[in-house]
mmCIF file of C-alpha atoms in Angstrom:
data_model
loop_
_atom_site.group_PDB
_atom_site.id
_atom_site.type_symbol
_atom_site.label_atom_id
_atom_site.label_comp_id
_atom_site.label_asym_id
_atom_site.label_seq_id
_atom_site.Cartn_x
_atom_site.Cartn_y
_atom_site.Cartn_z
ATOM 1 C CA MET H 1 90.798 80.949 115.137
ATOM 2 C CA ASN H 2 91.388 84.632 114.455
ATOM 3 C CA SER H 3 94.954 85.312 113.324
ATOM 4 C CA ASN H 4 95.190 88.210 115.791
ATOM 5 C CA VAL H 5 95.005 85.907 118.787
ATOM 6 C CA GLN H 6 98.245 86.547 120.598
ATOM 7 C CA LEU H 7 98.787 83.353 122.536
ATOM 8 C CA PHE H 8 98.255 79.700 122.809
ATOM 9 C CA TYR H 9 99.783 78.373 125.997
ATOM 10 C CA ALA H 10 99.393 74.790 127.149
ATOM 11 C CA THR H 11 99.965 73.447 130.612
ATOM 12 C CA CYS H 12 99.024 70.029 131.915
ATOM 13 C CA SER H 13 99.642 70.952 135.523
ATOM 14 C CA ALA H 14 100.853 73.674 137.813
ATOM 15 C CA ILE H 15 104.290 72.045 137.596
ATOM 16 C CA ASN H 16 104.649 73.061 133.939
ATOM 17 C CA LEU H 17 103.461 76.556 134.724
ATOM 18 C CA ASP H 18 105.958 76.829 137.564
ATOM 19 C CA LYS H 19 108.759 75.660 135.279
ATOM 20 C CA MET H 20 107.790 78.437 132.927
ATOM 21 C CA VAL H 21 107.793 80.904 135.830
ATOM 22 C CA ARG H 22 111.264 79.781 136.834
ATOM 23 C CA ASP H 23 112.524 80.225 133.268
ATOM 24 C CA VAL H 24 111.163 83.764 133.138
ATOM 25 C CA ALA H 25 112.350 84.772 136.578
ATOM 26 C CA THR H 26 115.880 83.446 136.146
ATOM 27 C CA GLY H 27 116.375 84.782 132.644
ATOM 28 C CA LYS H 28 116.433 81.438 130.866
ATOM 29 C CA GLU H 29 113.497 82.339 128.630
ATOM 30 C CA THR H 30 111.236 85.366 128.253
ATOM 31 C CA HIS H 31 108.055 83.586 127.062
ATOM 32 C CA ASP H 32 106.840 86.815 125.508
ATOM 33 C CA PHE H 33 103.403 86.010 124.079
ATOM 34 C CA ARG H 34 102.752 89.222 122.223
ATOM 35 C CA HIS H 35 101.882 88.829 118.564
ATOM 36 C CA THR H 36 105.012 88.821 116.405
ATOM 37 C CA PRO H 37 104.934 89.297 112.619
ATOM 38 C CA LYS H 38 106.026 86.237 110.700
ATOM 39 C CA GLY H 39 109.775 86.029 110.244
ATOM 40 C CA LYS H 40 110.693 88.177 113.225
ATOM 41 C CA LYS H 41 112.008 86.922 116.517
ATOM 42 C CA ASN H 42 110.182 87.925 119.648
ATOM 43 C CA ARG H 43 112.860 88.314 122.286
ATOM 44 C CA THR H 44 112.425 90.853 125.039
ATOM 45 C CA PRO H 45 115.433 91.905 127.131
ATOM 46 C CA ILE H 46 115.117 90.615 130.666
ATOM 47 C CA ASP H 47 115.142 93.019 133.538
ATOM 48 C CA SER H 48 118.212 92.163 135.604
ATOM 49 C CA SER H 49 116.141 92.532 138.752
ATOM 50 C CA ARG H 50 114.145 89.488 137.686
ATOM 51 C CA LYS H 51 117.162 87.199 137.674
ATOM 52 C CA SER H 52 116.969 86.750 141.412
ATOM 53 C CA ARG H 53 117.081 83.255 142.831
ATOM 54 C CA TYR H 54 114.088 84.181 144.995
ATOM 55 C CA ILE H 55 110.941 83.795 142.923
ATOM 56 C CA ASN H 56 107.467 85.033 143.826
ATOM 57 C CA PHE H 57 105.610 82.242 142.015
ATOM 58 C CA ASN H 58 102.141 83.697 142.552
ATOM 59 C CA ALA H 59 103.122 87.057 141.060
ATOM 60 C CA GLU H 60 104.939 85.449 138.135
ATOM 61 C CA ARG H 61 102.045 83.092 137.401
ATOM 62 C CA GLN H 62 99.692 86.050 137.294
ATOM 63 C CA LYS H 63 101.961 87.935 134.901
ATOM 64 C CA ILE H 64 102.070 84.962 132.566
ATOM 65 C CA LEU H 65 98.388 84.082 132.704
ATOM 66 C CA SER H 66 97.339 87.727 132.326
ATOM 67 C CA GLN H 67 98.709 87.532 128.763
ATOM 68 C CA CYS H 68 97.020 84.216 127.924
ATOM 69 C CA HIS H 69 94.047 83.913 125.623
ATOM 70 C CA VAL H 70 93.914 80.117 125.829
ATOM 71 C CA VAL H 71 94.926 77.974 128.799
ATOM 72 C CA CYS H 72 95.098 74.175 128.538
ATOM 73 C CA THR H 73 95.040 72.109 131.695
ATOM 74 C CA THR H 74 93.771 68.870 133.161
ATOM 75 C CA LEU H 75 90.557 68.855 135.177
ATOM 76 C CA SER H 76 92.439 68.418 138.426
ATOM 77 C CA GLY H 77 94.969 71.062 137.353
ATOM 78 C CA ALA H 78 92.105 73.544 136.952
ATOM 79 C CA GLY H 79 91.301 73.001 140.618
ATOM 80 C CA SER H 80 94.863 73.188 141.932
ATOM 81 C CA LYS H 81 95.705 75.820 144.550
ATOM 82 C CA ALA H 82 98.388 77.397 142.368
ATOM 83 C CA PHE H 83 96.084 77.737 139.371
ATOM 84 C CA ILE H 84 93.133 79.078 141.353
ATOM 85 C CA GLU H 85 95.256 81.690 143.120
ATOM 86 C CA SER H 86 96.701 82.802 139.809
ATOM 87 C CA VAL H 87 93.423 83.380 137.985
ATOM 88 C CA THR H 88 90.938 84.437 140.667
ATOM 89 C CA ARG H 89 92.693 87.390 142.333
ATOM 90 C CA ASP H 90 90.582 90.500 142.844
ATOM 91 C CA GLU H 91 93.045 92.559 140.807
ATOM 92 C CA PHE H 92 92.413 90.224 137.844
ATOM 93 C CA PRO H 93 88.611 90.195 137.547
ATOM 94 C CA GLN H 94 88.861 89.354 133.841
ATOM 95 C CA PHE H 95 89.815 85.770 134.648
ATOM 96 C CA GLU H 96 86.333 84.441 134.251
ATOM 97 C CA PHE H 97 86.748 82.282 131.167
ATOM 98 C CA ASP H 98 84.358 82.841 128.293
ATOM 99 C CA ALA H 99 84.388 79.178 127.269
ATOM 100 C CA VAL H 100 85.469 75.820 128.653
ATOM 101 C CA ILE H 101 86.121 72.909 126.272
ATOM 102 C CA ILE H 102 86.554 69.493 127.902
ATOM 103 C CA ASP H 103 88.113 66.810 125.719
ATOM 104 C CA GLU H 104 87.686 63.071 126.454
ATOM 105 C CA ALA H 105 84.719 64.101 128.581
ATOM 106 C CA CYS H 106 83.448 60.515 128.899
ATOM 107 C CA GLN H 107 86.581 59.559 130.823
ATOM 108 C CA GLY H 108 86.203 62.213 133.507
ATOM 109 C CA SER H 109 83.929 61.622 136.465
ATOM 110 C CA GLU H 110 81.020 63.985 136.980
ATOM 111 C CA MET H 111 82.682 65.561 140.020
ATOM 112 C CA SER H 112 85.963 66.135 138.157
ATOM 113 C CA THR H 113 84.204 67.608 135.149
ATOM 114 C CA LEU H 114 82.492 70.210 137.322
ATOM 115 C CA ILE H 115 85.818 71.678 138.534
ATOM 116 C CA PRO H 116 86.330 74.201 135.679
ATOM 117 C CA PHE H 117 82.706 75.344 136.000
ATOM 118 C CA LYS H 118 83.898 77.474 138.940
ATOM 119 C CA TYR H 119 85.371 79.949 136.446
ATOM 120 C CA ASN H 120 81.880 80.966 135.336
ATOM 121 C CA PRO H 121 82.115 80.147 131.618
ATOM 122 C CA ASN H 122 79.429 81.339 129.227
ATOM 123 C CA VAL H 123 79.820 78.207 127.088
ATOM 124 C CA VAL H 124 80.800 74.650 128.036
ATOM 125 C CA ILE H 125 81.556 72.100 125.317
ATOM 126 C CA LEU H 126 81.947 68.428 126.195
ATOM 127 C CA VAL H 127 83.784 66.339 123.598
ATOM 128 C CA GLY H 128 83.772 62.581 124.070
ATOM 129 C CA ASP H 129 82.636 59.183 122.870
ATOM 130 C CA PRO H 130 80.306 57.182 125.154
ATOM 131 C CA ASN H 131 81.194 54.082 123.140
ATOM 132 C CA GLN H 132 84.848 54.236 124.183
ATOM 133 C CA LEU H 133 86.703 54.093 127.500
ATOM 134 C CA PRO H 134 84.621 55.174 130.505
ATOM 135 C CA VAL H 135 85.582 56.703 133.831
ATOM 136 C CA MET H 136 88.209 54.582 135.587
ATOM 137 C CA SER H 137 86.908 53.381 138.951
ATOM 138 C CA PHE H 138 88.115 50.640 141.276
ATOM 139 C CA SER H 139 85.348 50.987 143.849
ATOM 140 C CA PRO H 140 82.194 48.829 143.650
ATOM 141 C CA ASP H 141 80.540 51.256 146.064
ATOM 142 C CA ALA H 142 81.279 54.163 143.727
ATOM 143 C CA SER H 143 79.794 52.223 140.834
ATOM 144 C CA ARG H 144 76.618 51.457 142.777
ATOM 145 C CA CYS H 145 76.196 55.165 143.501
ATOM 146 C CA ASN H 146 76.934 56.194 139.875
ATOM 147 C CA ALA H 147 80.026 58.039 141.094
ATOM 148 C CA ASP H 148 81.898 56.503 138.154
ATOM 149 C CA ARG H 149 79.555 58.146 135.652
ATOM 150 C CA SER H 150 80.666 61.083 133.527
ATOM 151 C CA LEU H 151 78.696 64.296 133.161
ATOM 152 C CA PHE H 152 78.529 63.530 129.447
ATOM 153 C CA ASP H 153 76.810 60.200 130.195
ATOM 154 C CA ARG H 154 74.363 61.812 132.618
ATOM 155 C CA LEU H 155 73.314 64.464 130.109
ATOM 156 C CA HIS H 156 73.110 61.869 127.340
ATOM 157 C CA ALA H 157 70.912 59.577 129.486
ATOM 158 C CA ASN H 158 68.590 62.471 130.264
ATOM 159 C CA GLY H 159 67.948 63.264 126.624
ATOM 160 C CA TRP H 160 70.303 66.197 126.207
ATOM 161 C CA PRO H 161 70.881 66.722 122.460
ATOM 162 C CA ILE H 162 74.136 65.225 121.193
ATOM 163 C CA ASN H 163 75.864 66.389 118.043
ATOM 164 C CA MET H 164 77.550 63.325 116.567
ATOM 165 C CA LEU H 165 80.646 63.963 114.465
ATOM 166 C CA ARG H 166 80.090 61.376 111.749
ATOM 167 C CA ILE H 167 83.031 61.936 109.427
ATOM 168 C CA GLN H 168 86.117 59.906 110.291
ATOM 169 C CA TYR H 169 89.549 60.972 109.064
ATOM 170 C CA ARG H 170 91.697 58.032 110.164
ATOM 171 C CA MET H 171 90.790 54.487 109.223
ATOM 172 C CA HIS H 172 90.975 52.599 105.960
ATOM 173 C CA PRO H 173 87.416 51.708 104.846
ATOM 174 C CA SER H 174 88.096 48.006 105.519
ATOM 175 C CA ILE H 175 88.964 48.806 109.141
ATOM 176 C CA VAL H 176 86.062 51.129 109.897
ATOM 177 C CA SER H 177 83.421 48.818 108.412
ATOM 178 C CA PHE H 178 82.808 46.622 111.485
ATOM 179 C CA PRO H 179 83.071 49.346 114.198
ATOM 180 C CA SER H 180 80.708 51.606 112.273
ATOM 181 C CA LYS H 181 78.123 48.868 111.902
ATOM 182 C CA THR H 182 78.457 47.526 115.449
ATOM 183 C CA PHE H 183 79.043 50.594 117.635
ATOM 184 C CA TYR H 184 77.673 53.529 115.607
ATOM 185 C CA ASN H 185 74.641 52.159 113.746
ATOM 186 C CA ASN H 186 76.459 52.499 110.412
ATOM 187 C CA ASN H 187 76.588 56.272 110.856
ATOM 188 C CA LEU H 188 80.318 56.791 110.326
ATOM 189 C CA ILE H 189 81.315 58.335 107.020
ATOM 190 C CA THR H 190 84.842 58.014 105.646
ATOM 191 C CA CYS H 191 86.062 61.315 104.255
ATOM 192 C CA ASP H 192 87.155 61.630 100.622
ATOM 193 C CA LEU H 193 90.748 62.240 101.703
ATOM 194 C CA ILE H 194 90.913 58.728 103.181
ATOM 195 C CA LYS H 195 88.960 57.135 100.340
ATOM 196 C CA ASN H 196 91.343 58.618 97.779
ATOM 197 C CA ARG H 197 94.480 57.973 99.814
ATOM 198 C CA SER H 198 97.072 55.825 98.063
ATOM 199 C CA PRO H 199 97.211 52.248 99.411
ATOM 200 C CA ALA H 200 100.090 51.405 101.701
ATOM 201 C CA GLN H 201 102.855 49.548 99.880
ATOM 202 C CA TRP H 202 102.308 46.430 102.015
ATOM 203 C CA HIS H 203 98.603 46.127 101.174
ATOM 204 C CA ASP H 204 99.323 43.928 98.128
ATOM 205 C CA HIS H 205 100.790 41.223 100.338
ATOM 206 C CA ILE H 206 98.357 38.550 101.527
ATOM 207 C CA ALA H 207 99.752 38.591 105.076
ATOM 208 C CA PHE H 208 99.574 42.382 105.479
ATOM 209 C CA PRO H 209 96.231 43.633 104.092
ATOM 210 C CA PRO H 210 94.263 46.559 105.551
ATOM 211 C CA TYR H 211 92.322 44.205 107.832
ATOM 212 C CA LEU H 212 92.898 40.573 108.793
ATOM 213 C CA LEU H 213 91.883 38.264 111.645
ATOM 214 C CA TRP H 214 94.575 35.708 112.501
ATOM 215 C CA ASN H 215 93.026 32.636 114.114
ATOM 216 C CA MET H 216 95.439 31.163 116.652
ATOM 217 C CA ASN H 217 93.812 28.327 118.593
ATOM 218 C CA SER H 218 97.045 26.620 119.662
ATOM 219 C CA GLY H 219 97.990 29.062 122.420
ATOM 220 C CA ILE H 220 97.271 28.616 126.117
ATOM 221 C CA MET H 221 96.765 31.127 128.898
ATOM 222 C CA SER H 222 98.975 31.246 131.967
ATOM 223 C CA ARG H 223 99.093 33.334 135.105
ATOM 224 C CA GLY H 224 102.179 35.270 136.137
ATOM 225 C CA ASN H 225 103.512 35.591 139.673
ATOM 226 C CA ASN H 226 101.351 38.674 140.197
ATOM 227 C CA GLY H 227 98.208 36.903 138.968
ATOM 228 C CA GLY H 228 98.221 38.568 135.547
ATOM 229 C CA ILE H 229 97.256 36.692 132.383
ATOM 230 C CA PHE H 230 99.462 36.107 129.357
ATOM 231 C CA ASN H 231 99.642 33.866 126.297
ATOM 232 C CA SER H 232 103.235 33.114 125.309
ATOM 233 C CA ALA H 233 102.386 31.456 121.988
ATOM 234 C CA GLU H 234 100.345 34.459 120.942
ATOM 235 C CA ALA H 235 103.115 36.855 122.029
ATOM 236 C CA ASN H 236 105.559 34.832 119.904
ATOM 237 C CA PHE H 237 103.226 35.026 116.932
ATOM 238 C CA VAL H 238 102.836 38.806 117.248
ATOM 239 C CA VAL H 239 106.612 39.263 117.213
ATOM 240 C CA HIS H 240 107.001 36.808 114.293
ATOM 241 C CA LEU H 241 104.367 38.810 112.412
ATOM 242 C CA LEU H 242 106.367 41.979 112.993
ATOM 243 C CA LYS H 243 109.602 40.252 111.977
ATOM 244 C CA GLY H 244 107.953 38.930 108.815
ATOM 245 C CA PHE H 245 106.856 42.454 107.981
ATOM 246 C CA ALA H 246 110.414 43.712 108.557
ATOM 247 C CA ARG H 247 111.832 40.991 106.280
ATOM 248 C CA LYS H 248 109.413 41.769 103.480
ATOM 249 C CA TYR H 249 109.828 45.536 103.737
ATOM 250 C CA PRO H 250 113.399 46.168 104.921
ATOM 251 C CA ASP H 251 113.496 49.633 103.366
ATOM 252 C CA ILE H 252 110.178 50.984 104.592
ATOM 253 C CA ARG H 253 110.662 54.143 106.627
ATOM 254 C CA ASN H 254 108.929 56.539 108.995
ATOM 255 C CA ILE H 255 105.939 54.482 110.069
ATOM 256 C CA ASP H 256 104.315 54.094 113.473
ATOM 257 C CA ILE H 257 103.255 50.642 114.651
ATOM 258 C CA GLY H 258 101.166 49.903 117.733
ATOM 259 C CA ILE H 259 100.814 46.541 119.479
ATOM 260 C CA ILE H 260 97.799 46.440 121.777
ATOM 261 C CA SER H 261 96.779 43.873 124.366
ATOM 262 C CA PHE H 262 94.018 43.801 126.939
ATOM 263 C CA TYR H 263 96.439 42.516 129.611
ATOM 264 C CA ASN H 264 99.526 44.090 131.204
ATOM 265 C CA ASP H 265 101.369 40.776 131.497
ATOM 266 C CA GLN H 266 100.959 40.171 127.773
ATOM 267 C CA VAL H 267 102.392 43.618 127.085
ATOM 268 C CA THR H 268 105.427 42.691 129.207
ATOM 269 C CA ARG H 269 105.868 39.377 127.352
ATOM 270 C CA ILE H 270 105.726 41.031 123.939
ATOM 271 C CA LYS H 271 108.225 43.723 124.958
ATOM 272 C CA ASP H 272 110.627 41.046 126.186
ATOM 273 C CA LYS H 273 110.347 39.063 122.948
ATOM 274 C CA MET H 274 110.959 42.183 120.867
ATOM 275 C CA LYS H 275 114.524 42.469 122.188
ATOM 276 C CA ASP H 276 115.809 40.980 118.955
ATOM 277 C CA ALA H 277 118.954 42.548 117.473
ATOM 278 C CA GLY H 278 117.733 42.353 113.878
ATOM 279 C CA LEU H 279 114.322 43.778 114.684
ATOM 280 C CA LEU H 280 115.752 46.595 116.784
ATOM 281 C CA ARG H 281 118.265 47.411 114.044
ATOM 282 C CA TRP H 282 115.482 47.597 111.445
ATOM 283 C CA MET H 283 113.458 49.916 113.694
ATOM 284 C CA ALA H 284 116.405 52.203 114.422
ATOM 285 C CA SER H 285 117.759 52.439 110.862
ATOM 286 C CA ASN H 286 114.348 53.041 109.275
ATOM 287 C CA ASN H 287 112.885 55.327 111.939
ATOM 288 C CA VAL H 288 110.119 52.828 112.680
ATOM 289 C CA SER H 289 108.360 53.484 115.973
ATOM 290 C CA VAL H 290 106.733 50.557 117.812
ATOM 291 C CA GLN H 291 104.590 51.176 120.887
ATOM 292 C CA VAL H 292 103.406 48.231 122.976
ATOM 293 C CA SER H 293 100.720 48.996 125.536
ATOM 294 C CA THR H 294 97.291 48.120 126.880
ATOM 295 C CA VAL H 295 94.069 49.425 125.368
ATOM 296 C CA ASP H 296 93.954 52.219 127.943
ATOM 297 C CA GLY H 297 97.376 53.412 126.797
ATOM 298 C CA PHE H 298 96.133 53.863 123.229
ATOM 299 C CA GLN H 299 92.977 55.862 123.962
ATOM 300 C CA GLY H 300 93.017 58.978 121.800
ATOM 301 C CA SER H 301 96.032 57.930 119.713
ATOM 302 C CA GLU H 302 96.509 56.508 116.228
ATOM 303 C CA LYS H 303 99.126 54.409 114.412
ATOM 304 C CA ASP H 304 99.777 53.431 110.822
ATOM 305 C CA ILE H 305 99.550 49.725 111.772
ATOM 306 C CA ILE H 306 97.910 48.117 114.795
ATOM 307 C CA ILE H 307 98.446 44.505 115.886
ATOM 308 C CA LEU H 308 95.879 43.439 118.505
ATOM 309 C CA SER H 309 96.718 40.519 120.796
ATOM 310 C CA CYS H 310 93.515 39.209 122.414
ATOM 311 C CA VAL H 311 95.244 36.635 124.725
ATOM 312 C CA ARG H 312 92.132 34.684 125.761
ATOM 313 C CA SER H 313 92.402 30.933 125.100
ATOM 314 C CA ARG H 314 92.178 27.698 127.072
ATOM 315 C CA TRP H 315 94.028 27.585 130.382
ATOM 316 C CA GLU H 316 97.326 25.864 130.905
ATOM 317 C CA GLY H 317 96.644 22.232 131.805
ATOM 318 C CA SER H 318 93.705 22.007 129.343
ATOM 319 C CA LYS H 319 91.331 23.617 131.816
ATOM 320 C CA GLU H 320 88.364 25.034 129.906
ATOM 321 C CA SER H 321 87.235 28.599 130.425
ATOM 322 C CA ASN H 322 84.079 30.255 129.188
ATOM 323 C CA SER H 323 85.100 33.702 130.430
ATOM 324 C CA ILE H 324 86.755 36.218 128.141
ATOM 325 C CA GLY H 325 87.438 38.827 130.844
ATOM 326 C CA PHE H 326 88.159 42.368 129.634
ATOM 327 C CA LEU H 327 87.205 41.391 126.103
ATOM 328 C CA LYS H 328 83.525 41.512 127.083
ATOM 329 C CA ASP H 329 83.780 45.301 127.489
ATOM 330 C CA PHE H 330 82.546 46.624 124.134
ATOM 331 C CA ARG H 331 84.074 50.045 124.835
ATOM 332 C CA ARG H 332 87.575 48.634 125.167
ATOM 333 C CA VAL H 333 87.046 46.508 122.074
ATOM 334 C CA ASN H 334 85.921 49.601 120.174
ATOM 335 C CA VAL H 335 89.050 51.543 121.177
ATOM 336 C CA ALA H 336 91.311 48.660 120.168
ATOM 337 C CA LEU H 337 89.649 48.293 116.750
ATOM 338 C CA THR H 338 89.738 51.995 115.841
ATOM 339 C CA ARG H 339 93.379 53.051 116.372
ATOM 340 C CA ALA H 340 94.781 52.021 112.975
ATOM 341 C CA LYS H 341 95.110 54.232 109.912
ATOM 342 C CA TYR H 342 96.265 51.752 107.244
ATOM 343 C CA SER H 343 96.188 48.228 108.697
ATOM 344 C CA LEU H 344 94.630 46.346 111.614
ATOM 345 C CA TRP H 345 95.686 42.745 112.275
ATOM 346 C CA VAL H 346 93.798 40.964 115.070
ATOM 347 C CA VAL H 347 95.362 37.867 116.650
ATOM 348 C CA ALA H 348 92.787 35.770 118.506
ATOM 349 C CA ASN H 349 91.576 32.286 119.334
ATOM 350 C CA CYS H 350 88.347 32.311 117.355
ATOM 351 C CA ASP H 351 87.175 29.023 118.879
ATOM 352 C CA MET H 352 87.207 30.693 122.284
ATOM 353 C CA LEU H 353 85.916 34.155 121.385
ATOM 354 C CA ASN H 354 83.002 33.077 119.206
ATOM 355 C CA ARG H 355 81.090 32.152 122.387
ATOM 356 C CA ASP H 356 80.635 35.851 123.088
ATOM 357 C CA PRO H 357 77.996 37.680 120.983
ATOM 358 C CA LEU H 358 80.188 40.697 120.177
ATOM 359 C CA TRP H 359 83.221 38.668 119.167
ATOM 360 C CA ASN H 360 81.092 36.141 117.317
ATOM 361 C CA SER H 361 79.713 38.992 115.199
ATOM 362 C CA LEU H 362 83.285 40.176 114.503
ATOM 363 C CA ILE H 363 84.314 36.654 113.462
ATOM 364 C CA GLU H 364 81.193 36.244 111.291
ATOM 365 C CA ASP H 365 81.882 39.596 109.645
ATOM 366 C CA ALA H 366 85.509 38.696 108.911
ATOM 367 C CA HIS H 367 84.448 35.293 107.538
ATOM 368 C CA LYS H 368 81.900 36.854 105.172
ATOM 369 C CA ARG H 369 84.591 39.211 103.907
ATOM 370 C CA ASN H 370 87.049 36.303 103.601
ATOM 371 C CA LEU H 371 89.475 37.975 106.012
ATOM 372 C CA ILE H 372 90.288 35.160 108.444
ATOM 373 C CA SER H 373 93.554 33.255 108.219
ATOM 374 C CA GLU H 374 95.046 30.455 110.252
ATOM 375 C CA SER H 375 98.202 31.448 112.133
ATOM 376 C CA ARG H 376 100.159 28.560 110.601
ATOM 377 C CA ASN H 377 99.976 30.336 107.223
ATOM 378 C CA LEU H 378 102.259 33.155 108.343
ATOM 379 C CA SER H 379 105.584 31.415 107.642
ATOM 380 C CA THR H 380 104.456 30.359 104.167
ATOM 381 C CA TRP H 381 102.938 33.683 103.235
ATOM 382 C CA THR H 382 105.907 35.774 104.279
ATOM 383 C CA ASP H 383 107.963 33.777 101.753
ATOM 384 C CA GLU H 384 105.683 34.902 98.915
ATOM 385 C CA GLN H 385 105.492 38.368 97.377
ATOM 386 C CA THR H 386 101.853 38.735 96.351
ATOM 387 C CA ILE H 387 98.877 36.379 96.493
ATOM 388 C CA LYS H 388 95.510 37.602 95.346
ATOM 389 C CA LYS H 389 93.112 35.340 97.234
ATOM 390 C CA HIS H 390 92.414 34.442 100.846
ATOM 391 C CA LYS H 391 90.963 31.106 101.804
ATOM 392 C CA SER H 392 89.535 31.544 105.279
ATOM 393 C CA SER H 393 87.957 29.093 107.668
ATOM 394 C CA LYS H 394 85.166 29.846 110.072
ATOM 395 C CA PRO H 395 85.351 28.230 113.518
ATOM 396 C CA ARG H 396 82.109 26.755 114.811
ATOM 397 C CA LYS H 397 80.678 27.583 118.194
ATOM 398 C CA GLY H 398 81.840 25.258 120.937
ATOM 399 C CA GLY H 399 85.457 25.203 119.891
ATOM 400 C CA ARG H 400 85.403 23.150 116.648
ATOM 401 C CA LYS H 401 86.541 24.535 113.353
ATOM 402 C CA GLY H 402 84.176 24.578 110.432
ATOM 403 C CA LYS H 403 85.088 23.492 106.933
ATOM 404 C CA SER H 404 86.976 25.894 104.753
ATOM 405 C CA ASP H 405 84.863 27.897 102.386
ATOM 406 C CA LYS H 406 85.413 26.261 98.999
ATOM 407 C CA ASN H 407 84.175 29.219 97.042
ATOM 408 C CA LYS H 408 86.970 31.472 95.916
ATOM 409 C CA MET H 409 86.298 35.001 96.904
ATOM 410 C CA LYS H 410 88.104 38.092 95.845
ATOM 411 C CA LYS H 411 90.276 39.507 98.584
ATOM 412 C CA GLU H 412 88.966 42.787 99.955
ATOM 413 C CA GLU H 413 91.308 45.647 99.140
#
């Protein structure tokens, strides 16, 4: 962007804009957007007449937006009454935007995406990934009528040319390998910056490599009072994994950890089990951030380490289940597998998930790379400093475990 651009102003809704108006009108802040040379403060004395408690919000919004070169808003915010009145007045004919850029365009419905088109842009750029989270819709009728389809998807389906951004700047090569092959036809390219990045200090430990699938077939699924699904044994394992990491690396600082689940009730269980004094003390003293949320909560974000809790297993009372629920949605799986920068550790019941083609391919891939471990190994491994070889086992379809691979394979770095 040209260095002479005078302003970047972001607002997610008219509420933020109105807060800014109130600050200006009451003298709390000037929000002077004129270009200021580096090193100089840009403070303009406030006219005492503007300190009135009575604020003309429309007039103040116009004064602010008349100085803006870039305005950031949500799709619905672009259609709000306050925003429209501020940028479409006859005395401000210049408020036809030259360009509209819509981020996460695959998550906005077609109708919502069309809202900013009313400002007559010369260029519209849609940025999104059709292989990640789609438009959120709870109406079967809307789905039947394609009302839950994004404009990006419509244009893509009709042969509109798509420019794929192939270079990825986030994931360790071991993490990106399976998503690239499965969701992007092996088209993703890891940039040199990531390839040449120093390994994380925990990568030498057998329990904390860049990528590992923990097979936990002892857990059972239960339903909460609200009908939600959780797996207490798996939640316990996730927290033990985090505690083991904290024990091995008590002095590690300034890292971000994400714990993802496909189910809200599992998120609640994990949060409850994380209320451990030692764990909380380690997080606070070392500035370690841990976010626990569903897949939807992690869309668009990244963490140094991701622990993925898949939940699905046999039902309480030994009732068999062939359904894997949300885990059948390849877009949600893709989001969950692509949030990590340095390490991704997947906790799953492989005997259950290998009945699904997508998850079976993930398990096969991890087995070929010798990156599957049984959950019972965690306690032993977190008592050892460095082990150079994995010995993984591949579960057979139908719920029986296969024999361990007797050939020693070098652990993937």
